[in-house]
Every structure is written in C-alpha cells, then in structure tokens.
PDB file of C-alpha atoms in Angstrom:
ATOM      1  CA  GLN A   1      96.685  70.327  81.827  1.00  0.00           C
ATOM      2  CA  LEU A   2      93.282  71.732  82.969  1.00  0.00           C
ATOM      3  CA  GLN A   3      93.122  75.381  83.420  1.00  0.00           C
ATOM      4  CA  LEU A   4      90.681  77.708  84.207  1.00  0.00           C
ATOM      5  CA  GLN A   5      90.154  81.499  83.237  1.00  0.00           C
ATOM      6  CA  GLU A   6      87.889  84.120  84.515  1.00  0.00           C
ATOM      7  CA  SER A   7      87.019  87.207  82.410  1.00  0.00           C
ATOM      8  CA  GLY A   8      84.696  89.950  83.194  1.00  0.00           C
ATOM      9  CA  PRO A   9      84.223  93.552  84.180  1.00  0.00           C
ATOM     10  CA  GLY A  10      86.869  94.694  86.738  1.00  0.00           C
ATOM     11  CA  LEU A  11      84.554  97.283  87.999  1.00  0.00           C
ATOM     12  CA  VAL A  12      81.037  97.425  88.798  1.00  0.00           C
ATOM     13  CA  LYS A  13      79.012 100.169  90.205  1.00  0.00           C
ATOM     14  CA  PRO A  14      77.519  99.842  93.473  1.00  0.00           C
ATOM     15  CA  SER A  15      73.325  98.030  93.121  1.00  0.00           C
ATOM     16  CA  GLU A  16      74.081  96.866  89.854  1.00  0.00           C
ATOM     17  CA  THR A  17      75.236  93.224  89.102  1.00  0.00           C
ATOM     18  CA  LEU A  18      78.424  91.658  88.903  1.00  0.00           C
ATOM     19  CA  SER A  19      78.974  89.337  85.874  1.00  0.00           C
ATOM     20  CA  LEU A  20      82.028  86.941  85.243  1.00  0.00           C
ATOM     21  CA  THR A  21      82.797  84.185  83.131  1.00  0.00           C
ATOM     22  CA  CYS A  22      85.451  80.590  83.765  1.00  0.00           C
ATOM     23  CA  THR A  23      86.501  79.236  80.715  1.00  0.00           C
ATOM     24  CA  VAL A  24      87.768  75.835  81.173  1.00  0.00           C
ATOM     25  CA  SER A  25      90.489  74.676  78.976  1.00  0.00           C
ATOM     26  CA  GLY A  26      92.578  71.260  78.951  1.00  0.00           C
ATOM     27  CA  GLY A  27      89.443  69.100  80.083  1.00  0.00           C
ATOM     28  CA  SER A  28      85.426  69.012  79.780  1.00  0.00           C
ATOM     29  CA  ILE A  29      83.239  70.617  82.171  1.00  0.00           C
ATOM     30  CA  SER A  30      80.719  68.385  81.356  1.00  0.00           C
ATOM     31  CA  SER A  31      82.637  65.511  82.847  1.00  0.00           C
ATOM     32  CA  SER A  32      80.219  63.589  85.515  1.00  0.00           C
ATOM     33  CA  SER A  33      83.327  63.093  88.085  1.00  0.00           C
ATOM     34  CA  TYR A  34      83.555  67.337  88.633  1.00  0.00           C
ATOM     35  CA  TYR A  35      81.485  70.086  90.166  1.00  0.00           C
ATOM     36  CA  TRP A  36      82.950  73.564  89.227  1.00  0.00           C
ATOM     37  CA  GLY A  37      82.782  76.674  91.468  1.00  0.00           C
ATOM     38  CA  TRP A  38      83.016  80.549  93.051  1.00  0.00           C
ATOM     39  CA  ILE A  39      85.239  81.316  95.482  1.00  0.00           C
ATOM     40  CA  ARG A  40      86.022  84.935  96.256  1.00  0.00           C
ATOM     41  CA  GLN A  41      88.589  86.945  98.386  1.00  0.00           C
ATOM     42  CA  ALA A  42      88.413  90.602  99.989  1.00  0.00           C
ATOM     43  CA  PRO A  43      91.655  92.122  99.840  1.00  0.00           C
ATOM     44  CA  GLY A  44      93.481  91.676 102.702  1.00  0.00           C
ATOM     45  CA  LYS A  45      91.026  88.304 103.784  1.00  0.00           C
ATOM     46  CA  GLY A  46      90.554  84.581 103.601  1.00  0.00           C
ATOM     47  CA  LEU A  47      88.832  82.712 101.815  1.00  0.00           C
ATOM     48  CA  GLU A  48      84.792  82.661 100.819  1.00  0.00           C
ATOM     49  CA  TRP A  49      83.072  80.025  99.280  1.00  0.00           C
ATOM     50  CA  ILE A  50      80.069  81.217  96.702  1.00  0.00           C
ATOM     51  CA  GLY A  51      78.706  78.575  94.962  1.00  0.00           C
ATOM     52  CA  SER A  52      78.686  75.748  92.851  1.00  0.00           C
ATOM     53  CA  ILE A  53      77.480  74.045  89.828  1.00  0.00           C
ATOM     54  CA  PHE A  54      76.963  70.842  87.856  1.00  0.00           C
ATOM     55  CA  TYR A  55      77.288  70.515  84.199  1.00  0.00           C
ATOM     56  CA  SER A  56      73.315  69.524  84.067  1.00  0.00           C
ATOM     57  CA  GLY A  57      72.941  73.059  85.842  1.00  0.00           C
ATOM     58  CA  TYR A  58      72.273  71.815  89.423  1.00  0.00           C
ATOM     59  CA  THR A  59      73.579  74.304  91.387  1.00  0.00           C
ATOM     60  CA  TYR A  60      73.987  75.246  95.365  1.00  0.00           C
ATOM     61  CA  TYR A  61      74.891  78.288  96.891  1.00  0.00           C
ATOM     62  CA  ASN A  62      76.769  80.031 100.268  1.00  0.00           C
ATOM     63  CA  PRO A  63      73.145  80.975 102.010  1.00  0.00           C
ATOM     64  CA  SER A  64      74.580  83.858 102.695  1.00  0.00           C
ATOM     65  CA  LEU A  65      74.658  84.985  99.524  1.00  0.00           C
ATOM     66  CA  LYS A  66      72.011  82.654  98.135  1.00  0.00           C
ATOM     67  CA  SER A  67      69.409  85.808  97.325  1.00  0.00           C
ATOM     68  CA  ARG A  68      71.779  87.716  94.938  1.00  0.00           C
ATOM     69  CA  VAL A  69      73.673  84.976  93.322  1.00  0.00           C
ATOM     70  CA  THR A  70      73.089  83.118  90.292  1.00  0.00           C
ATOM     71  CA  MET A  71      75.413  80.521  88.456  1.00  0.00           C
ATOM     72  CA  SER A  72      74.880  78.884  84.712  1.00  0.00           C
ATOM     73  CA  VAL A  73      76.754  76.417  82.542  1.00  0.00           C
ATOM     74  CA  ASP A  74      77.273  76.522  79.077  1.00  0.00           C
ATOM     75  CA  THR A  75      78.696  73.122  77.707  1.00  0.00           C
ATOM     76  CA  SER A  76      78.999  73.810  73.958  1.00  0.00           C
ATOM     77  CA  LYS A  77      81.192  76.547  75.561  1.00  0.00           C
ATOM     78  CA  ASN A  78      83.171  75.041  78.545  1.00  0.00           C
ATOM     79  CA  GLN A  79      82.139  77.568  80.527  1.00  0.00           C
ATOM     80  CA  PHE A  80      80.092  78.768  83.347  1.00  0.00           C
ATOM     81  CA  SER A  81      79.205  81.583  84.941  1.00  0.00           C
ATOM     82  CA  LEU A  82      78.508  83.744  87.667  1.00  0.00           C
ATOM     83  CA  ARG A  83      76.143  86.713  88.391  1.00  0.00           C
ATOM     84  CA  LEU A  84      75.979  88.638  91.825  1.00  0.00           C
ATOM     85  CA  SER A  85      73.318  90.842  92.143  1.00  0.00           C
ATOM     86  CA  SER A  86      72.606  94.618  93.972  1.00  0.00           C
ATOM     87  CA  VAL A  87      76.342  94.543  94.877  1.00  0.00           C
ATOM     88  CA  THR A  88      77.777  97.044  97.392  1.00  0.00           C
ATOM     89  CA  ALA A  89      81.523  97.943  98.367  1.00  0.00           C
ATOM     90  CA  THR A  90      81.601  94.906 100.568  1.00  0.00           C
ATOM     91  CA  ASP A  91      81.467  92.616  97.045  1.00  0.00           C
ATOM     92  CA  THR A  92      84.948  94.102  96.222  1.00  0.00           C
ATOM     93  CA  ALA A  93      87.301  90.946  96.208  1.00  0.00           C
ATOM     94  CA  ILE A  94      89.315  88.863  93.775  1.00  0.00           C
ATOM     95  CA  TYR A  95      87.174  86.360  92.344  1.00  0.00           C
ATOM     96  CA  TYR A  96      88.080  82.841  91.631  1.00  0.00           C
ATOM     97  CA  CYS A  97      86.728  79.845  89.305  1.00  0.00           C
ATOM     98  CA  ALA A  98      87.649  76.299  90.637  1.00  0.00           C
ATOM     99  CA  ARG A  99      87.288  72.478  89.812  1.00  0.00           C
ATOM    100  CA  ARG A 100      85.559  70.992  93.050  1.00  0.00           C
ATOM    101  CA  GLY A 101      86.349  67.634  93.136  1.00  0.00           C
ATOM    102  CA  GLY A 102      86.334  64.649  95.681  1.00  0.00           C
ATOM    103  CA  TYR A 103      83.323  63.271  97.068  1.00  0.00           C
ATOM    104  CA  SER A 104      79.732  63.979  96.651  1.00  0.00           C
ATOM    105  CA  GLY A 105      77.366  62.983  99.595  1.00  0.00           C
ATOM    106  CA  HIS A 106      75.625  64.886 102.426  1.00  0.00           C
ATOM    107  CA  ASP A 107      78.383  64.572 104.542  1.00  0.00           C
ATOM    108  CA  ASP A 108      80.844  65.486 102.425  1.00  0.00           C
ATOM    109  CA  ARG A 109      81.704  67.296  99.374  1.00  0.00           C
ATOM    110  CA  GLY A 110      85.293  67.392  98.861  1.00  0.00           C
ATOM    111  CA  TYR A 111      87.734  70.344  97.764  1.00  0.00           C
ATOM    112  CA  PHE A 112      88.803  72.421  95.393  1.00  0.00           C
ATOM    113  CA  ASP A 113      91.998  71.139  93.397  1.00  0.00           C
ATOM    114  CA  TYR A 114      92.002  73.491  90.170  1.00  0.00           C
ATOM    115  CA  TRP A 115      91.588  77.570  90.163  1.00  0.00           C
ATOM    116  CA  GLY A 116      92.032  80.071  87.735  1.00  0.00           C
ATOM    117  CA  GLN A 117      94.603  82.869  88.484  1.00  0.00           C
ATOM    118  CA  GLY A 118      91.115  85.224  89.875  1.00  0.00           C
ATOM    119  CA  THR A 119      90.176  88.246  88.538  1.00  0.00           C
ATOM    120  CA  LEU A 120      89.442  91.511  90.585  1.00  0.00           C
ATOM    121  CA  VAL A 121      86.340  92.653  90.866  1.00  0.00           C
ATOM    122  CA  THR A 122      86.035  96.793  92.237  1.00  0.00           C
ATOM    123  CA  VAL A 123      82.588  97.527  93.341  1.00  0.00           C
ATOM    124  CA  SER A 124      82.907 101.686  93.047  1.00  0.00           C
ATOM    125  CA  SER A 125      80.603 104.326  91.690  1.00  0.00           C
TER     126      SER A 125
ATOM    127  CA  SER B   1      77.385  77.817 111.135  1.00  0.00           C
ATOM    128  CA  TYR B   2      80.541  75.706 111.693  1.00  0.00           C
ATOM    129  CA  VAL B   3      83.295  77.756 112.568  1.00  0.00           C
ATOM    130  CA  LEU B   4      87.124  76.589 111.769  1.00  0.00           C
ATOM    131  CA  THR B   5      90.098  78.479 113.868  1.00  0.00           C
ATOM    132  CA  GLN B   6      93.504  79.008 112.308  1.00  0.00           C
ATOM    133  CA  PRO B   7      96.395  80.780 114.277  1.00  0.00           C
ATOM    134  CA  PRO B   8      97.197  83.767 112.160  1.00  0.00           C
ATOM    135  CA  SER B   9     100.808  83.452 112.522  1.00  0.00           C
ATOM    136  CA  VAL B  10     103.351  80.705 112.720  1.00  0.00           C
ATOM    137  CA  SER B  11     107.039  81.468 112.322  1.00  0.00           C
ATOM    138  CA  VAL B  12     109.926  78.540 111.626  1.00  0.00           C
ATOM    139  CA  ALA B  13     113.070  78.466 110.779  1.00  0.00           C
ATOM    140  CA  PRO B  14     114.377  76.647 107.769  1.00  0.00           C
ATOM    141  CA  GLY B  15     115.150  73.161 108.157  1.00  0.00           C
ATOM    142  CA  GLN B  16     112.506  73.049 110.870  1.00  0.00           C
ATOM    143  CA  THR B  17     109.073  71.804 111.453  1.00  0.00           C
ATOM    144  CA  ALA B  18     105.938  74.137 110.641  1.00  0.00           C
ATOM    145  CA  ARG B  19     102.871  72.440 112.604  1.00  0.00           C
ATOM    146  CA  ILE B  20      99.826  74.489 111.600  1.00  0.00           C
ATOM    147  CA  ALA B  21      96.635  74.250 113.732  1.00  0.00           C
ATOM    148  CA  CYS B  22      92.745  74.072 112.896  1.00  0.00           C
ATOM    149  CA  GLY B  23      90.273  73.538 115.327  1.00  0.00           C
ATOM    150  CA  GLY B  24      86.716  72.975 114.904  1.00  0.00           C
ATOM    151  CA  ASN B  25      84.049  70.885 117.286  1.00  0.00           C
ATOM    152  CA  ASN B  26      84.696  67.595 116.721  1.00  0.00           C
ATOM    153  CA  ILE B  27      86.381  68.306 113.264  1.00  0.00           C
ATOM    154  CA  GLY B  28      88.043  65.047 113.502  1.00  0.00           C
ATOM    155  CA  ARG B  29      84.566  63.474 112.221  1.00  0.00           C
ATOM    156  CA  LYS B  30      84.797  65.982 109.034  1.00  0.00           C
ATOM    157  CA  SER B  31      86.863  65.342 105.868  1.00  0.00           C
ATOM    158  CA  VAL B  32      89.869  68.372 106.126  1.00  0.00           C
ATOM    159  CA  HIS B  33      91.578  69.807 103.271  1.00  0.00           C
ATOM    160  CA  TRP B  34      94.426  72.159 103.099  1.00  0.00           C
ATOM    161  CA  TYR B  35      95.758  75.053 100.576  1.00  0.00           C
ATOM    162  CA  GLN B  36      98.855  76.963 100.329  1.00  0.00           C
ATOM    163  CA  GLN B  37      98.551  80.536  98.765  1.00  0.00           C
ATOM    164  CA  LYS B  38     101.605  82.627  97.981  1.00  0.00           C
ATOM    165  CA  THR B  39     101.421  85.994  97.680  1.00  0.00           C
ATOM    166  CA  GLY B  40      99.548  87.362  94.484  1.00  0.00           C
ATOM    167  CA  GLN B  41      98.745  83.506  93.542  1.00  0.00           C
ATOM    168  CA  ALA B  42      95.665  81.196  93.721  1.00  0.00           C
ATOM    169  CA  PRO B  43      95.456  78.974  96.351  1.00  0.00           C
ATOM    170  CA  VAL B  44      96.806  75.669  95.905  1.00  0.00           C
ATOM    171  CA  LEU B  45      95.295  72.394  97.162  1.00  0.00           C
ATOM    172  CA  VAL B  46      97.745  70.481  99.118  1.00  0.00           C
ATOM    173  CA  ILE B  47      96.566  67.959 101.352  1.00  0.00           C
ATOM    174  CA  ASP B  48      93.060  66.379 100.840  1.00  0.00           C
ATOM    175  CA  TYR B  49      91.077  64.560 102.598  1.00  0.00           C
ATOM    176  CA  ASP B  50      93.080  64.987 106.032  1.00  0.00           C
ATOM    177  CA  SER B  51      96.125  63.437 104.826  1.00  0.00           C
ATOM    178  CA  VAL B  52      96.432  62.693 101.142  1.00  0.00           C
ATOM    179  CA  ARG B  53      98.730  64.458  99.282  1.00  0.00           C
ATOM    180  CA  PRO B  54      97.583  65.683  95.649  1.00  0.00           C
ATOM    181  CA  SER B  55      99.912  64.970  93.001  1.00  0.00           C
ATOM    182  CA  GLY B  56     103.096  67.124  92.807  1.00  0.00           C
ATOM    183  CA  ILE B  57     103.059  68.252  96.409  1.00  0.00           C
ATOM    184  CA  PRO B  58     106.108  67.405  98.619  1.00  0.00           C
ATOM    185  CA  GLU B  59     106.638  64.454 100.875  1.00  0.00           C
ATOM    186  CA  ARG B  60     107.100  67.231 103.305  1.00  0.00           C
ATOM    187  CA  PHE B  61     103.559  67.912 103.651  1.00  0.00           C
ATOM    188  CA  SER B  62     101.584  66.207 105.651  1.00  0.00           C
ATOM    189  CA  GLY B  63      98.492  66.495 107.826  1.00  0.00           C
ATOM    190  CA  SER B  64      96.032  64.425 110.478  1.00  0.00           C
ATOM    191  CA  ASN B  65      93.051  65.079 111.774  1.00  0.00           C
ATOM    192  CA  SER B  66      91.633  63.918 115.809  1.00  0.00           C
ATOM    193  CA  GLY B  67      89.374  65.246 118.006  1.00  0.00           C
ATOM    194  CA  ASN B  68      89.129  68.817 117.816  1.00  0.00           C
ATOM    195  CA  THR B  69      92.042  69.850 115.511  1.00  0.00           C
ATOM    196  CA  ALA B  70      93.179  69.072 112.421  1.00  0.00           C
ATOM    197  CA  THR B  71      97.508  69.660 111.856  1.00  0.00           C
ATOM    198  CA  LEU B  72      98.826  70.806 108.608  1.00  0.00           C
ATOM    199  CA  ILE B  73     102.684  69.483 109.474  1.00  0.00           C
ATOM    200  CA  ILE B  74     105.682  70.874 106.966  1.00  0.00           C
ATOM    201  CA  SER B  75     108.837  69.097 107.535  1.00  0.00           C
ATOM    202  CA  ARG B  76     112.117  70.355 106.109  1.00  0.00           C
ATOM    203  CA  VAL B  77     110.669  74.122 105.790  1.00  0.00           C
ATOM    204  CA  GLU B  78     112.179  75.662 102.885  1.00  0.00           C
ATOM    205  CA  ALA B  79     112.022  79.523 101.993  1.00  0.00           C
ATOM    206  CA  GLY B  80     109.232  78.629  98.652  1.00  0.00           C
ATOM    207  CA  ASP B  81     106.943  77.424 101.729  1.00  0.00           C
ATOM    208  CA  GLU B  82     106.491  80.611 103.159  1.00  0.00           C
ATOM    209  CA  ALA B  83     102.549  81.271 102.372  1.00  0.00           C
ATOM    210  CA  ASP B  84      99.269  81.681 104.129  1.00  0.00           C
ATOM    211  CA  TYR B  85      97.672  78.575 104.313  1.00  0.00           C
ATOM    212  CA  TYR B  86      93.846  77.626 104.523  1.00  0.00           C
ATOM    213  CA  CYS B  87      92.031  74.431 106.205  1.00  0.00           C
ATOM    214  CA  GLN B  88      88.537  74.102 104.472  1.00  0.00           C
ATOM    215  CA  VAL B  89      85.429  71.576 105.371  1.00  0.00           C
ATOM    216  CA  TRP B  90      82.278  70.722 104.138  1.00  0.00           C
ATOM    217  CA  ASP B  91      79.495  71.686 106.644  1.00  0.00           C
ATOM    218  CA  SER B  92      76.695  69.454 106.008  1.00  0.00           C
ATOM    219  CA  SER B  93      74.273  70.926 108.510  1.00  0.00           C
ATOM    220  CA  SER B  94      74.873  74.457 106.872  1.00  0.00           C
ATOM    221  CA  ASP B  95      74.696  73.366 103.448  1.00  0.00           C
ATOM    222  CA  LEU B  96      78.225  75.481 102.923  1.00  0.00           C
ATOM    223  CA  TYR B  97      82.173  75.271 102.424  1.00  0.00           C
ATOM    224  CA  VAL B  98      84.011  76.657 105.267  1.00  0.00           C
ATOM    225  CA  PHE B  99      87.286  78.081 105.111  1.00  0.00           C
ATOM    226  CA  GLY B 100      89.232  78.633 108.379  1.00  0.00           C
ATOM    227  CA  GLY B 101      90.629  82.570 108.703  1.00  0.00           C
ATOM    228  CA  GLY B 102      94.084  81.394 107.397  1.00  0.00           C
ATOM    229  CA  THR B 103      97.680  81.167 109.022  1.00  0.00           C
ATOM    230  CA  LYS B 104     100.737  83.130 107.506  1.00  0.00           C
ATOM    231  CA  VAL B 105     103.452  81.117 107.711  1.00  0.00           C
ATOM    232  CA  THR B 106     107.490  83.306 108.032  1.00  0.00           C
ATOM    233  CA  VAL B 107     110.471  81.397 106.995  1.00  0.00           C
ATOM    234  CA  LEU B 108     113.284  82.893 109.360  1.00  0.00           C
TER     235      LEU B 108
END
C-alpha cells in the first residue's frame, strides 16, 4: 500500500523559507506513470494546489505562488520536497503531499489519489 | 481563472440520497474529480473522471457531469458519510488545478 509522509518544521518565522519533505513508501517515486504534488489547506478553508513534480525534475506550479515555490525530487531517497520563500501569516496551513494519477496532457492532468496525513505549518514570530 | 462553485452545506436524512453540485462554465467539457474529507483527516478521492469509483469506494457513490454542473451523488446515506466534499478540475487556460470551495454534508 502506497504511503506518503510529510516532515518538516511546524513553525516558521515571517519572511523566512518554509521547507517540507514528503517520503514515499510502498512504491517508487520514479514511476513514469505518476506525478507528485503539494496541496495546502488554511485553517477552516478549502484546498489549494501548490505545485507538482515528475521524477525527472519537471515541475509546474500554481501561478499565484510560482515566484516563491521551488520543488525538488530525490529518487535515491524516494522523497520530494517543497520550499516556499518569504512566508507570511497567510501561508499558515496544513500542507499535504499527494500522488497525482490520471492522464497527463494539456487539457487534463488528472487527480490526487494518495495523500499524506498532512502537517500543520504555522507562520509566526 | 476558472471558478468552481459548490453549496456550503447539504443536509440529508439517513437512507436518503445526497446530491452535491459543482458549478462551472461548461464544466461538462472538463474532467471532474471528487474528494471526501472527514474532520481532521486528509482528503480521499471518491470519484474520478466524472463518474469512476476508485477501488474501495462504495457503490453508493456516483457522479455525473453535463453542461454547467457536475454532481456527486451519495445514495443510501450513512452517518459515516458526514464530511466535507470537494470537486476538482484542471484548468488548462491557467495551468492550474482548481478546487471547489467545499460542501459540508450533514447527516440528520
């Protein structure tokens, strides 16, 4: 059974960089069939996609966050990571990593079928 | 960018049918996916590609998509179905995954 687990600091100071890692177990991150992604949820709010990455390192990001987001992948450790720079209180959220399944095309990029349990990141001084 | 509109809440009695709408401009031309999120838990995919049930999802969950509205249908509702439900599409115009605002389903 595929499992994903987020890890990283639960508290980040304003203007600093949020860094999270997702460890994948029960399957290979190097599968050519899947992308991997980060989604966040502010307290009491809905879901917001942050970005997605392929094992080759190809990425695509939410345009509204693109200037602050960097994602990377480490196939040797079966992990992928998120860095979000210049954080503010509005970046306080539960951050989920997830596997993206389905088609990969211009008009269709599928769904998120496996999710980590999520990790709460609070931005505060 | 593309907007998905969901009713904030839906209430349904046990054993009845819940219908959760997800509105969007010509959404029938897009593929819609649905997630269930119980309190304090990660989302779970319950319907993909408008009406496909992933492995392990009860047959009580179904979906449709036409025109400007996609619908998640939960038949024979149980207390355990109480959760927030989100629809999701890929917006190729903005290169962005879009989620609806979510619908809280309350079982009376």
